[in-house]
PDB file of C-alpha atoms and ligand atoms in Angstrom:
ATOM      1  CA  UNK J 182     -13.541  11.797   4.969  1.00 69.00           C
ATOM      2  CA  UNK J 183     -12.934  11.278   8.662  1.00 82.00           C
ATOM      3  CA  UNK J 184     -10.562   8.500   9.088  1.00 92.00           C
ATOM      4  CA  UNK J 185     -11.245   5.868  11.747  1.00 95.00           C
ATOM      5  CA  UNK J 186      -8.277   4.886  13.671  1.00 96.00           C
ATOM      6  CA  UNK J 187      -7.401   2.338  16.957  1.00 98.00           C
ATOM      7  CA  UNK J 188      -3.737   2.289  18.680  1.00 98.00           C
ATOM      8  CA  UNK J 189      -2.256  -0.774  18.354  1.00 98.00           C
ATOM      9  CA  UNK J 190      -0.256  -0.570  21.657  1.00 98.00           C
ATOM     10  CA  UNK J 191       1.359   2.158  23.743  1.00 98.00           C
ATOM     11  CA  UNK J 192       4.753   2.363  22.403  1.00 98.00           C
ATOM     12  CA  UNK J 193       3.890   2.496  18.503  1.00 98.00           C
ATOM     13  CA  UNK J 194       1.124   1.684  16.042  1.00 98.00           C
ATOM     14  CA  UNK J 195      -1.889   2.505  14.958  1.00 98.00           C
ATOM     15  CA  UNK J 196      -5.014   0.729  12.723  1.00 98.00           C
ATOM     16  CA  UNK J 197      -6.562   2.371  10.062  1.00 97.00           C
ATOM     17  CA  UNK J 198     -10.070   1.356   9.085  1.00 96.00           C
ATOM     18  CA  UNK J 199     -12.917   1.516   6.569  1.00 93.00           C
ATOM     19  CA  UNK J 200     -10.056   2.321   3.965  1.00 96.00           C
ATOM     20  CA  UNK J 201      -9.734   0.054   1.184  1.00 96.00           C
ATOM     21  CA  UNK J 202      -6.696   1.068  -0.977  1.00 97.00           C
ATOM     22  CA  UNK J 203      -7.704  -0.703  -4.401  1.00 96.00           C
ATOM     23  CA  UNK J 204     -10.458   2.497  -4.118  1.00 96.00           C
ATOM     24  CA  UNK J 205      -9.410   6.068  -5.422  1.00 95.00           C
ATOM     25  CA  UNK J 206      -8.135   8.019  -2.282  1.00 96.00           C
ATOM     26  CA  UNK J 207      -8.247  11.750  -2.247  1.00 96.00           C
ATOM     27  CA  UNK J 208      -5.065  13.757  -1.517  1.00 97.00           C
ATOM     28  CA  UNK J 209      -7.199  14.670   1.910  1.00 96.00           C
ATOM     29  CA  UNK J 210      -7.802  11.378   2.589  1.00 96.00           C
ATOM     30  CA  UNK J 211      -4.372  10.371   2.072  1.00 97.00           C
ATOM     31  CA  UNK J 212      -3.157  13.535   3.900  1.00 97.00           C
ATOM     32  CA  UNK J 213      -4.853  12.186   7.174  1.00 96.00           C
ATOM     33  CA  UNK J 214      -3.333   8.820   6.827  1.00 97.00           C
ATOM     34  CA  UNK J 215       0.081  10.014   6.464  1.00 98.00           C
ATOM     35  CA  UNK J 216      -0.346  12.159   9.172  1.00 97.00           C
ATOM     36  CA  UNK J 217      -1.053   9.369  11.293  1.00 98.00           C
ATOM     37  CA  UNK J 218       1.728   7.194   9.803  1.00 98.00           C
ATOM     38  CA  UNK J 219       4.054  10.267  11.070  1.00 98.00           C
ATOM     39  CA  UNK J 220       2.406  10.319  14.659  1.00 98.00           C
ATOM     40  CA  UNK J 221       2.644   6.058  15.057  1.00 98.00           C
ATOM     41  CA  UNK J 222       5.347   5.214  12.971  1.00 98.00           C
ATOM     42  CA  UNK J 223       3.521   2.231  12.055  1.00 98.00           C
ATOM     43  CA  UNK J 224       0.301   1.653   9.915  1.00 98.00           C
ATOM     44  CA  UNK J 225      -2.331  -1.323  10.139  1.00 98.00           C
ATOM     45  CA  UNK J 226      -4.489  -1.624   7.183  1.00 98.00           C
ATOM     46  CA  UNK J 227      -6.332  -5.070   7.492  1.00 98.00           C
ATOM     47  CA  UNK J 228      -8.083  -7.196   4.448  1.00 98.00           C
ATOM     48  CA  UNK J 229      -6.392  -5.390   1.434  1.00 98.00           C
ATOM     49  CA  UNK J 230      -7.288  -8.054  -0.893  1.00 98.00           C
ATOM     50  CA  UNK J 231      -5.563  -6.140  -3.331  1.00 98.00           C
ATOM     51  CA  UNK J 232      -3.520  -6.468  -6.957  1.00 98.00           C
ATOM     52  CA  UNK J 233       0.326  -6.419  -6.861  1.00 98.00           C
ATOM     53  CA  UNK J 234      -0.399  -3.177  -9.113  1.00 98.00           C
ATOM     54  CA  UNK J 235      -2.619  -1.707  -6.264  1.00 98.00           C
ATOM     55  CA  UNK J 236      -0.039  -2.398  -3.419  1.00 98.00           C
ATOM     56  CA  UNK J 237       2.705  -0.900  -5.716  1.00 98.00           C
ATOM     57  CA  UNK J 238      -0.055   2.210  -6.640  1.00 98.00           C
ATOM     58  CA  UNK J 239      -0.887   2.937  -2.909  1.00 98.00           C
ATOM     59  CA  UNK J 240       3.289   2.826  -1.946  1.00 98.00           C
ATOM     60  CA  UNK J 241       3.442   5.043  -4.075  1.00 98.00           C
ATOM     61  CA  UNK J 242       1.798   8.141  -2.538  1.00 98.00           C
ATOM     62  CA  UNK J 243       4.655   7.335   0.071  1.00 98.00           C
ATOM     63  CA  UNK J 244       7.283   8.524  -1.877  1.00 98.00           C
ATOM     64  CA  UNK J 245       9.861   7.397  -4.788  1.00 98.00           C
ATOM     65  CA  UNK J 246      10.232   3.234  -4.780  1.00 98.00           C
ATOM     66  CA  UNK J 247      12.779   1.312  -4.312  1.00 97.00           C
ATOM     67  CA  UNK J 248      13.564  -1.030  -7.360  1.00 97.00           C
ATOM     68  CA  UNK J 249      15.807  -3.165  -4.658  1.00 96.00           C
ATOM     69  CA  UNK J 250      19.223  -3.360  -6.537  1.00 93.00           C
ATOM     70  CA  UNK J 251      20.753  -3.860  -2.993  1.00 90.00           C
ATOM     71  CA  UNK J 252      18.815  -7.205  -3.416  1.00 91.00           C
ATOM     72  CA  UNK J 253      18.573  -8.355  -6.645  1.00 91.00           C
ATOM     73  CA  UNK J 254      17.674 -12.160  -5.745  1.00 89.00           C
ATOM     74  CA  UNK J 255      14.784 -11.295  -3.476  1.00 92.00           C
ATOM     75  CA  UNK J 256      13.309  -9.583  -6.097  1.00 95.00           C
ATOM     76  CA  UNK J 257       9.678 -10.515  -7.569  1.00 96.00           C
ATOM     77  CA  UNK J 258      10.664 -11.608 -11.091  1.00 94.00           C
ATOM     78  CA  UNK J 259       7.681  -9.416 -12.892  1.00 97.00           C
ATOM     79  CA  UNK J 260       8.155  -6.397 -10.493  1.00 98.00           C
ATOM     80  CA  UNK J 261      11.331  -5.300  -9.358  1.00 98.00           C
ATOM     81  CA  UNK J 262       9.342  -2.693  -7.002  1.00 98.00           C
ATOM     82  CA  UNK J 263       8.110  -6.203  -4.807  1.00 98.00           C
ATOM     83  CA  UNK J 264      10.775  -7.931  -2.504  1.00 97.00           C
ATOM     84  CA  UNK J 265       9.928 -11.232  -1.832  1.00 97.00           C
ATOM     85  CA  UNK J 266       9.868 -12.447   2.278  1.00 97.00           C
ATOM     86  CA  UNK J 267       9.009 -16.090   1.882  1.00 97.00           C
ATOM     87  CA  UNK J 268      10.053 -19.549   2.691  1.00 96.00           C
ATOM     88  CA  UNK J 269       7.908 -21.159  -0.547  1.00 96.00           C
ATOM     89  CA  UNK J 270      10.834 -23.260  -2.152  1.00 95.00           C
ATOM     90  CA  UNK J 271      11.406 -22.167  -5.634  1.00 91.00           C
ATOM     91  CA  UNK J 272      10.187 -24.313  -8.967  1.00 90.00           C
ATOM     92  CA  UNK J 273      13.261 -26.446  -8.838  1.00 92.00           C
ATOM     93  CA  UNK J 274      12.501 -27.294  -5.193  1.00 92.00           C
ATOM     94  CA  UNK J 275      15.688 -25.566  -3.658  1.00 91.00           C
ATOM     95  CA  UNK J 276      14.631 -23.295  -0.773  1.00 91.00           C
ATOM     96  CA  UNK J 277      13.880 -19.969  -1.205  1.00 92.00           C
ATOM     97  CA  UNK J 278      16.920 -17.129  -0.741  1.00 87.00           C
ATOM     98  CA  UNK J 279      14.655 -14.810   1.398  1.00 91.00           C
ATOM     99  CA  UNK J 280      13.210 -17.300   3.872  1.00 91.00           C
ATOM    100  CA  UNK J 281      15.694 -15.822   6.627  1.00 91.00           C
ATOM    101  CA  UNK J 282      14.955 -12.032   5.582  1.00 92.00           C
ATOM    102  CA  UNK J 283      15.125  -9.541   8.589  1.00 94.00           C
ATOM    103  CA  UNK J 284      15.315 -12.099  11.033  1.00 93.00           C
ATOM    104  CA  UNK J 285      17.744  -9.546  13.603  1.00 94.00           C
ATOM    105  CA  UNK J 286      16.596  -6.371  14.588  1.00 97.00           C
ATOM    106  CA  UNK J 287      17.011  -3.902  11.526  1.00 97.00           C
ATOM    107  CA  UNK J 288      15.946  -0.955   9.791  1.00 97.00           C
ATOM    108  CA  UNK J 289      15.435  -1.227   5.755  1.00 97.00           C
ATOM    109  CA  UNK J 290      18.317  -0.432   3.473  1.00 97.00           C
ATOM    110  CA  UNK J 291      20.352   0.964   6.590  1.00 97.00           C
ATOM    111  CA  UNK J 292      23.598  -0.604   4.930  1.00 95.00           C
ATOM    112  CA  UNK J 293      23.096   1.853   1.954  1.00 96.00           C
ATOM    113  CA  UNK J 294      23.367   5.521   1.554  1.00 96.00           C
ATOM    114  CA  UNK J 295      19.977   5.666   0.614  1.00 94.00           C
ATOM    115  CA  UNK J 296      18.194   4.153   3.722  1.00 97.00           C
ATOM    116  CA  UNK J 297      14.381   3.572   3.273  1.00 98.00           C
ATOM    117  CA  UNK J 298      12.003   5.994   4.339  1.00 98.00           C
ATOM    118  CA  UNK J 299       9.437   3.239   4.526  1.00 98.00           C
ATOM    119  CA  UNK J 300       8.313  -0.078   3.609  1.00 98.00           C
ATOM    120  CA  UNK J 301       4.585  -1.796   2.879  1.00 98.00           C
ATOM    121  CA  UNK J 302       4.409  -4.999   3.664  1.00 98.00           C
ATOM    122  CA  UNK J 303       1.573  -7.118   2.115  1.00 98.00           C
ATOM    123  CA  UNK J 304       0.883 -10.829   3.824  1.00 98.00           C
ATOM    124  CA  UNK J 305      -0.623 -13.324   1.420  1.00 98.00           C
ATOM    125  CA  UNK J 306      -0.052 -17.129   3.423  1.00 98.00           C
ATOM    126  CA  UNK J 307       0.689 -17.445   7.093  1.00 98.00           C
ATOM    127  CA  UNK J 308       1.790 -20.574   9.149  1.00 98.00           C
ATOM    128  CA  UNK J 309      -1.078 -22.040  11.036  1.00 98.00           C
ATOM    129  CA  UNK J 310       0.532 -20.161  14.305  1.00 98.00           C
ATOM    130  CA  UNK J 311       3.369 -17.564  14.705  1.00 98.00           C
ATOM    131  CA  UNK J 312       5.103 -15.540  11.781  1.00 98.00           C
ATOM    132  CA  UNK J 313       4.962 -12.395  14.134  1.00 98.00           C
ATOM    133  CA  UNK J 314       7.032  -9.256  13.553  1.00 98.00           C
ATOM    134  CA  UNK J 315       8.212  -7.022  16.182  1.00 98.00           C
ATOM    135  CA  UNK J 316       8.313  -3.404  15.933  1.00 98.00           C
ATOM    136  CA  UNK J 317      10.243  -0.873  18.144  1.00 98.00           C
ATOM    137  CA  UNK J 318       9.566   2.964  18.547  1.00 98.00           C
ATOM    138  CA  UNK J 319      13.265   4.488  18.371  1.00 98.00           C
ATOM    139  CA  UNK J 320      12.106   7.559  19.063  1.00 98.00           C
ATOM    140  CA  UNK J 321      10.889   6.474  22.434  1.00 98.00           C
ATOM    141  CA  UNK J 322      13.903   4.739  23.374  1.00 98.00           C
ATOM    142  CA  UNK J 323      16.267   7.743  22.401  1.00 98.00           C
ATOM    143  CA  UNK J 324      14.318  10.032  25.034  1.00 98.00           C
ATOM    144  CA  UNK J 325      14.522   7.773  27.492  1.00 98.00           C
ATOM    145  CA  UNK J 326      18.003   7.805  27.576  1.00 98.00           C
ATOM    146  CA  UNK J 327      19.740  10.077  30.320  1.00 98.00           C
ATOM    147  CA  UNK J 328      21.412  13.301  29.579  1.00 98.00           C
ATOM    148  CA  UNK J 329      24.888  11.986  29.815  1.00 98.00           C
ATOM    149  CA  UNK J 330      23.981   8.878  27.352  1.00 98.00           C
ATOM    150  CA  UNK J 331      22.492  11.362  24.473  1.00 98.00           C
ATOM    151  CA  UNK J 332      25.984  13.453  25.004  1.00 98.00           C
ATOM    152  CA  UNK J 333      28.112  10.000  24.779  1.00 98.00           C
ATOM    153  CA  UNK J 334      26.169   9.000  21.619  1.00 98.00           C
ATOM    154  CA  UNK J 335      25.196  12.639  20.081  1.00 98.00           C
ATOM    155  CA  UNK J 336      28.412  12.190  17.467  1.00 98.00           C
ATOM    156  CA  UNK J 337      28.772   8.248  16.947  1.00 98.00           C
ATOM    157  CA  UNK J 338      28.249   6.879  13.562  1.00 98.00           C
ATOM    158  CA  UNK J 339      27.724   3.337  13.493  1.00 98.00           C
ATOM    159  CA  UNK J 340      28.796   0.819  10.872  1.00 97.00           C
ATOM    160  CA  UNK J 341      26.026  -1.346   9.340  1.00 96.00           C
ATOM    161  CA  UNK J 342      26.527  -4.534   7.016  1.00 94.00           C
ATOM    162  CA  UNK J 343      25.052  -6.142   4.315  1.00 90.00           C
ATOM    163  CA  UNK J 344      24.526  -9.704   4.226  1.00 76.00           C
ATOM    164  CA  UNK J 345      24.633  -9.963   8.558  1.00 62.00           C
ATOM    165  CA  UNK J 346      23.233 -13.513   8.670  1.00 50.00           C
ATOM    166  CA  UNK J 347      26.610 -14.527   9.410  1.00 45.00           C
ATOM    167  CA  UNK J 348      26.014 -13.122  12.854  1.00 45.00           C
ATOM    168  CA  UNK J 349      23.029 -16.149  13.630  1.00 52.00           C
ATOM    169  CA  UNK J 350      25.070 -18.188  10.839  1.00 58.00           C
ATOM    170  CA  UNK J 351      22.033 -19.164   9.227  1.00 61.00           C
ATOM    171  CA  UNK J 352      23.199 -18.101   5.813  1.00 63.00           C
ATOM    172  CA  UNK J 353      27.124 -17.842   6.200  1.00 63.00           C
ATOM    173  CA  UNK J 354      28.789 -19.043   2.861  1.00 65.00           C
ATOM    174  CA  UNK J 355      25.964 -18.705   0.522  1.00 77.00           C
ATOM    175  CA  UNK J 356      26.218 -16.888  -2.973  1.00 80.00           C
ATOM    176  CA  UNK J 357      23.467 -14.697  -1.886  1.00 78.00           C
ATOM    177  CA  UNK J 358      24.907 -13.671   0.817  1.00 80.00           C
ATOM    178  CA  UNK J 359      28.479 -13.056  -0.871  1.00 84.00           C
ATOM    179  CA  UNK J 360      26.619 -11.044  -3.401  1.00 87.00           C
ATOM    180  CA  UNK J 361      24.551  -9.095  -0.990  1.00 86.00           C
ATOM    181  CA  UNK J 362      28.087  -7.989   0.809  1.00 86.00           C
ATOM    182  CA  UNK J 363      29.961  -7.328  -2.753  1.00 87.00           C
ATOM    183  CA  UNK J 364      26.672  -5.072  -3.915  1.00 90.00           C
ATOM    184  CA  UNK J 365      26.836  -3.554  -0.543  1.00 89.00           C
ATOM    185  CA  UNK J 366      29.654  -2.138   1.477  1.00 92.00           C
ATOM    186  CA  UNK J 367      29.726  -1.497   4.896  1.00 95.00           C
ATOM    187  CA  UNK J 368      27.713   1.854   5.425  1.00 96.00           C
ATOM    188  CA  UNK J 369      28.312   4.542   8.309  1.00 98.00           C
ATOM    189  CA  UNK J 370      24.787   6.123   9.817  1.00 98.00           C
ATOM    190  CA  UNK J 371      24.476   8.309  12.358  1.00 98.00           C
ATOM    191  CA  UNK J 372      23.395   6.441  15.962  1.00 98.00           C
ATOM    192  CA  UNK J 373      21.101   9.511  16.223  1.00 98.00           C
ATOM    193  CA  UNK J 374      18.873  10.554  13.527  1.00 98.00           C
ATOM    194  CA  UNK J 375      16.660  13.752  13.274  1.00 97.00           C
ATOM    195  CA  UNK J 376      13.088  12.733  11.397  1.00 97.00           C
ATOM    196  CA  UNK J 377      13.266  14.498   8.390  1.00 96.00           C
ATOM    197  CA  UNK J 378       9.445  15.472   8.511  1.00 97.00           C
ATOM    198  CA  UNK J 379       8.571  15.512  12.640  1.00 98.00           C
ATOM    199  CA  UNK J 380      12.030  17.031  13.355  1.00 98.00           C
ATOM    200  CA  UNK J 381      11.889  14.491  16.396  1.00 98.00           C
ATOM    201  CA  UNK J 382      15.127  12.763  16.809  1.00 98.00           C
ATOM    202  CA  UNK J 383      15.851   9.003  17.105  1.00 98.00           C
ATOM    203  CA  UNK J 384      18.420   5.915  17.681  1.00 98.00           C
ATOM    204  CA  UNK J 385      19.159   4.517  14.669  1.00 98.00           C
ATOM    205  CA  UNK J 386      21.070   1.149  15.148  1.00 97.00           C
ATOM    206  CA  UNK J 387      20.237  -2.560  15.027  1.00 97.00           C
ATOM    207  CA  UNK J 388      22.315  -5.829  14.853  1.00 96.00           C
ATOM    208  CA  UNK J 389      23.383  -5.173  11.579  1.00 95.00           C
ATOM    209  CA  UNK J 390      25.887  -2.456  13.340  1.00 97.00           C
ATOM    210  CA  UNK J 391      29.354  -3.805  13.791  1.00 94.00           C
ATOM    211  CA  UNK J 392      31.036  -1.247  15.253  1.00 96.00           C
ATOM    212  CA  UNK J 393      31.219   2.477  15.744  1.00 98.00           C
ATOM    213  CA  UNK J 394      33.560   4.368  13.349  1.00 98.00           C
ATOM    214  CA  UNK J 395      36.749   5.250  14.725  1.00 97.00           C
ATOM    215  CA  UNK J 396      36.621   2.433  16.913  1.00 98.00           C
ATOM    216  CA  UNK J 397      37.511  -1.453  17.348  1.00 97.00           C
ATOM    217  CA  UNK J 398      34.520  -3.932  17.509  1.00 97.00           C
ATOM    218  CA  UNK J 399      35.476  -4.318  21.032  1.00 98.00           C
ATOM    219  CA  UNK J 400      35.506  -1.234  22.062  1.00 98.00           C
ATOM    220  CA  UNK J 401      31.780  -0.433  20.440  1.00 98.00           C
ATOM    221  CA  UNK J 402      30.448  -3.967  21.176  1.00 97.00           C
ATOM    222  CA  UNK J 403      29.305  -2.715  24.869  1.00 98.00           C
ATOM    223  CA  UNK J 404      27.853   0.185  23.990  1.00 98.00           C
ATOM    224  CA  UNK J 405      25.909  -1.311  20.642  1.00 98.00           C
ATOM    225  CA  UNK J 406      24.624  -4.198  22.790  1.00 98.00           C
ATOM    226  CA  UNK J 407      23.528  -1.756  25.228  1.00 98.00           C
ATOM    227  CA  UNK J 408      22.122   0.443  22.736  1.00 98.00           C
ATOM    228  CA  UNK J 409      20.057  -2.300  21.145  1.00 98.00           C
ATOM    229  CA  UNK J 410      18.753  -4.131  24.491  1.00 98.00           C
ATOM    230  CA  UNK J 411      17.526  -0.956  25.509  1.00 98.00           C
ATOM    231  CA  UNK J 412      15.718  -0.232  22.302  1.00 98.00           C
ATOM    232  CA  UNK J 413      13.827  -3.419  22.521  1.00 98.00           C
ATOM    233  CA  UNK J 414      12.672  -3.324  25.762  1.00 98.00           C
ATOM    234  CA  UNK J 415       8.870  -4.456  25.516  1.00 98.00           C
ATOM    235  CA  UNK J 416       7.564  -1.075  26.825  1.00 98.00           C
ATOM    236  CA  UNK J 417       8.996   0.543  23.232  1.00 98.00           C
ATOM    237  CA  UNK J 418       7.877  -2.885  21.177  1.00 98.00           C
ATOM    238  CA  UNK J 419       4.801  -4.107  19.672  1.00 98.00           C
ATOM    239  CA  UNK J 420       4.324  -7.487  18.166  1.00 98.00           C
ATOM    240  CA  UNK J 421       2.027  -7.779  15.190  1.00 98.00           C
ATOM    241  CA  UNK J 422       0.228 -11.384  14.746  1.00 98.00           C
ATOM    242  CA  UNK J 423      -0.776 -11.290  11.004  1.00 98.00           C
ATOM    243  CA  UNK J 424      -3.425 -12.141   9.230  1.00 98.00           C
ATOM    244  CA  UNK J 425      -3.700 -12.745   5.631  1.00 98.00           C
ATOM    245  CA  UNK J 426      -4.224  -9.685   3.802  1.00 98.00           C
ATOM    246  CA  UNK J 427      -2.914  -7.052   6.339  1.00 98.00           C
ATOM    247  CA  UNK J 428      -1.014  -4.261   5.007  1.00 98.00           C
ATOM    248  CA  UNK J 429       1.598  -2.886   7.142  1.00 98.00           C
ATOM    249  CA  UNK J 430       3.431   0.139   6.702  1.00 98.00           C
ATOM    250  CA  UNK J 431       6.023   0.997   8.742  1.00 98.00           C
ATOM    251  CA  UNK J 432       8.385   4.657   9.366  1.00 98.00           C
ATOM    252  CA  UNK J 433      12.095   3.056   8.719  1.00 98.00           C
ATOM    253  CA  UNK J 434      13.448   6.622  10.346  1.00 98.00           C
ATOM    254  CA  UNK J 435      11.649   6.118  13.865  1.00 98.00           C
ATOM    255  CA  UNK J 436      11.263   2.074  14.448  1.00 98.00           C
ATOM    256  CA  UNK J 437      13.166  -0.772  13.824  1.00 98.00           C
ATOM    257  CA  UNK J 438      11.905  -3.806  13.348  1.00 98.00           C
ATOM    258  CA  UNK J 439      12.369  -7.957  13.537  1.00 97.00           C
ATOM    259  CA  UNK J 440      10.600 -11.027  11.504  1.00 97.00           C
ATOM    260  CA  UNK J 441      10.585 -13.664  14.276  1.00 97.00           C
ATOM    261  CA  UNK J 442      11.042 -17.399  13.890  1.00 95.00           C
ATOM    262  CA  UNK J 443       8.577 -18.395  15.945  1.00 96.00           C
ATOM    263  CA  UNK J 444       6.774 -20.963  13.500  1.00 97.00           C
ATOM    264  CA  UNK J 445       7.008 -24.300  11.813  1.00 97.00           C
ATOM    265  CA  UNK J 446       9.220 -23.393   9.209  1.00 94.00           C
ATOM    266  CA  UNK J 447       7.575 -26.467   7.091  1.00 96.00           C
ATOM    267  CA  UNK J 448       4.299 -24.505   6.839  1.00 98.00           C
ATOM    268  CA  UNK J 449       4.107 -21.273   4.305  1.00 98.00           C
ATOM    269  CA  UNK J 450       4.906 -17.949   5.287  1.00 98.00           C
ATOM    270  CA  UNK J 451       4.951 -15.802   2.139  1.00 98.00           C
ATOM    271  CA  UNK J 452       4.797 -11.953   2.480  1.00 98.00           C
ATOM    272  CA  UNK J 453       5.519  -8.958  -0.580  1.00 98.00           C
ATOM    273  CA  UNK J 454       7.331  -5.684   0.619  1.00 98.00           C
ATOM    274  CA  UNK J 455       7.488  -2.342  -1.086  1.00 98.00           C
ATOM    275  CA  UNK J 456      10.291  -0.180   0.201  1.00 98.00           C
ATOM    276  CA  UNK J 457       9.930   3.626  -0.380  1.00 98.00           C
ATOM    277  CA  UNK J 458      13.463   5.601  -0.795  1.00 98.00           C
ATOM    278  CA  UNK J 459      14.587   8.050   2.216  1.00 97.00           C
ATOM    279  CA  UNK J 460      16.647  11.049   2.090  1.00 95.00           C
ATOM    280  CA  UNK J 461      20.453  10.309   1.415  1.00 95.00           C
ATOM    281  CA  UNK J 462      22.565   9.493   4.650  1.00 96.00           C
ATOM    282  CA  UNK J 463      25.470   7.634   5.644  1.00 97.00           C
ATOM    283  CA  UNK J 464      29.098   7.081   4.021  1.00 97.00           C
ATOM    284  CA  UNK J 465      30.953   4.503   2.838  1.00 96.00           C
ATOM    285  CA  UNK J 466      34.154   2.917   4.825  1.00 94.00           C
ATOM    286  CA  UNK J 467      36.065  -0.510   5.567  1.00 83.00           C
ATOM    287  CA  UNK J 468      34.933  -3.118   7.408  1.00 73.00           C
TER     288      UNK J 468
HETATM  289  C1  SIN I 209      11.439  -7.250   6.350  1.00 56.45           C
HETATM  290  O1  SIN I 209      12.099  -7.079   7.686  1.00 56.45           O
HETATM  291  O2  SIN I 209      11.108  -6.655   5.796  1.00 56.45           O
HETATM  292  C2  SIN I 209      10.636  -8.450   6.664  1.00 56.45           C
HETATM  293  C3  SIN I 209       9.508  -8.357   8.200  1.00 56.45           C
HETATM  294  C4  SIN I 209       8.767 -10.229   8.284  1.00 56.45           C
HETATM  295  O3  SIN I 209       8.990 -10.831   7.427  1.00 56.45           O
HETATM  296  O4  SIN I 209       8.437  -9.861   9.092  1.00 56.45           O
END
């Protein structure tokens, strides 16, 4: 079957049309979809009114799924493969602990030694306006750096922290943050990673990076800030305006993303994510 697609932006992203992931899909059709995923960094599938089992089943075609041991409080109670990203209050009326998920530029599970290959986020409920997500093409950002900068960063490792909501103070001191930080010690990851399937080099950074291994925070901060600012220039970014039953699949090895607080937080925003496990990367360090 020929796959119909349209690009989402100049930087990254492709919408796949006329595909229903709840229906059986041949290896060859999935192979074509996977090729588009590798070429464009993110896939958009609209109108996927699927069950949780179907979401999980389709996700498995991209690889083994994470059971979210790094974020146990955000797991769906019946499906460990699903991570809740929701501001729906808990049954006892307390606020959802995952309501601020993804509010910093990041790639999934970068603060573990098995950072994610990909993620498939499905949208259930949206606020009246906003609740958008930004995606940045980190390979394009890397390519645009000067030869001198590429040489400077070639061997650097950035130290990725879990529980980094302390940076914007939204969740500082909560039990959830303490647990996430206890479960996930700081991990040094290469600042430049070659994509295991395409071989293309990409920046691997984000706002969870505190400093470079072997350097102080003061020494590291200007370069971290420069690289994050560079990578999130508008020409490297796609902004997704969600619709109910959208599924976005992103490649964490060459993109990063950020959930925006651009909506009325009294309105429901509920999404569920599967996370595809990637190849081992990084090493444990002290913060
Ligand atoms: C995430 O970072 O997994 C969530 C992104 C979003 O809610 O838009």
